[in-house]
Coordinates of C-alpha atoms in Angstrom, one line a residue:
X1 CA 7.0 28.5 -67.4
X2 CA 5.8 29.5 -64.1
X3 CA 6.0 27.5 -60.9
X4 CA 3.6 27.8 -58.1
X5 CA 3.4 26.7 -54.5
X6 CA 0.4 24.6 -54.0
X7 CA -1.1 23.9 -50.5
X8 CA -0.8 20.0 -49.8
X9 CA -4.6 19.5 -49.6
X10 CA -5.1 20.8 -53.2
X11 CA -2.0 19.1 -54.8
X12 CA -4.1 16.7 -56.8
X13 CA -6.5 19.4 -58.0
X14 CA -4.2 22.1 -59.4
X15 CA -1.2 21.9 -61.6
X16 CA 2.1 22.8 -60.0
X17 CA 3.3 24.4 -63.2
X18 CA 1.5 26.4 -65.9
X19 CA 2.0 24.7 -69.3
X20 CA -0.8 24.7 -71.7
X21 CA -1.0 22.3 -74.8
X22 CA -1.7 24.6 -77.9
X23 CA -2.6 21.8 -80.1
X24 CA -5.2 20.4 -77.5
X25 CA -6.6 23.8 -76.9
X26 CA -6.9 24.5 -80.8
X27 CA -8.6 21.3 -81.1
X28 CA -11.1 21.8 -78.5
X29 CA -11.8 25.4 -79.5
X30 CA -12.5 24.3 -83.1
X31 CA -15.2 22.0 -81.8
X32 CA -16.9 24.4 -79.5
X33 CA -20.8 24.2 -79.0
X34 CA -22.8 27.4 -78.9
X35 CA -23.9 28.9 -75.6
X36 CA -27.5 28.2 -76.5
X37 CA -26.7 24.6 -76.9
X38 CA -24.8 24.6 -73.5
X39 CA -27.7 26.3 -71.9
X40 CA -30.2 23.6 -73.4
X41 CA -27.9 20.8 -72.1
X42 CA -27.9 22.3 -68.5
X43 CA -31.5 22.5 -68.5
X44 CA -32.0 18.8 -69.2
X45 CA -29.4 18.0 -66.5
X46 CA -31.1 20.4 -64.2
X47 CA -34.5 18.7 -64.8
X48 CA -33.0 15.2 -64.2
X49 CA -31.1 16.5 -61.0
X50 CA -34.2 15.8 -58.9
X51 CA -34.4 11.9 -58.1
X52 CA -38.1 11.8 -58.4
X53 CA -37.9 13.0 -62.0
X54 CA -35.3 10.5 -62.8
X55 CA -37.6 7.9 -61.4
X56 CA -40.3 9.2 -63.6
X57 CA -38.1 9.3 -66.7
X58 CA -37.0 5.7 -66.0
X59 CA -40.5 4.6 -65.6
X60 CA -41.4 6.2 -68.8
X61 CA -38.7 4.4 -70.5
X62 CA -39.7 1.0 -69.0
X63 CA -43.3 1.6 -69.6
X64 CA -43.5 3.5 -72.9
X65 CA -46.5 5.5 -72.6
X66 CA -48.0 6.0 -69.0
X67 CA -50.9 8.2 -67.8
X68 CA -50.5 10.6 -64.8
X69 CA -52.5 8.0 -62.5
X70 CA -49.9 5.3 -63.5
X71 CA -47.0 7.5 -62.3
X72 CA -48.8 8.6 -59.3
X73 CA -49.2 4.9 -58.3
X74 CA -45.8 3.9 -59.0
X75 CA -44.4 6.9 -57.1
X76 CA -46.9 6.4 -54.4
X77 CA -47.9 10.0 -54.6
X78 CA -50.8 12.3 -55.4
X79 CA -51.6 12.8 -59.2
X80 CA -51.0 16.5 -58.6
X81 CA -47.4 15.7 -57.4
X82 CA -46.9 13.3 -60.4
X83 CA -48.4 15.7 -62.8
X84 CA -46.0 18.5 -61.5
X85 CA -42.9 16.3 -62.2
X86 CA -44.3 15.2 -65.7
X87 CA -45.0 18.9 -66.6
X88 CA -41.4 19.8 -65.6
X89 CA -40.0 17.0 -67.8
X90 CA -42.3 18.0 -70.6
X91 CA -41.3 21.7 -70.4
X92 CA -37.6 20.5 -70.7
X93 CA -38.5 18.5 -73.7
X94 CA -37.5 15.2 -72.0
X95 CA -41.3 14.0 -72.1
X96 CA -44.2 14.6 -74.3
X97 CA -48.0 14.2 -73.7
X98 CA -51.1 13.5 -75.4
X99 CA -54.6 13.5 -74.2
X100 CA -57.1 10.9 -74.7
X101 CA -60.5 11.4 -73.2
X102 CA -60.0 12.5 -69.6
X103 CA -56.7 11.0 -69.3
X104 CA -53.3 12.5 -70.1
X105 CA -50.5 10.1 -71.3
X106 CA -46.7 10.8 -71.0
X107 CA -43.8 9.2 -73.0
X108 CA -40.3 10.2 -73.4
X109 CA -39.5 12.5 -76.4
X110 CA -36.9 10.2 -78.1
X111 CA -34.2 7.7 -77.9
X112 CA -31.6 10.2 -77.1
X113 CA -33.3 10.8 -73.6
X114 CA -33.6 6.9 -73.4
X115 CA -29.8 6.6 -74.1
X116 CA -28.9 9.3 -71.7
X117 CA -30.7 7.4 -68.9
X118 CA -29.3 4.1 -69.8
X119 CA -25.6 5.3 -70.1
X120 CA -26.0 7.2 -66.8
X121 CA -27.4 4.1 -65.0
X122 CA -24.6 2.0 -66.5
X123 CA -22.0 4.5 -65.3
X124 CA -23.5 4.5 -61.8
X125 CA -23.4 0.7 -61.6
X126 CA -19.8 0.6 -62.6
X127 CA -18.9 2.7 -59.6
X128 CA -20.0 -0.1 -57.3

């Protein structure tokens, strides 16, 4: 066991002694996710790191299927700006689209995204 001197300002962020838990480490290692899955997860969070895209995803959750014009009106922006955010969500497999006549309609890909949004919102509200 090794003892370290820790600066006072980092005392709550660093262990003061080195002591790993082999059983816990082994349990975590036995359930590792692939690097490919981790990268995909990070891409979802990266797409949702933009507050406007979170709003758009939440609007799609509440509205079901909305066209680009609906999103633009809800955001108070141009259809080009709304389309840019929707395209990003689509490229990251958060939203899907379908064309009907001259309009393009978007919706969330599946319930996993809805669950992610709902749990994140619930967590945010608990912090208050």
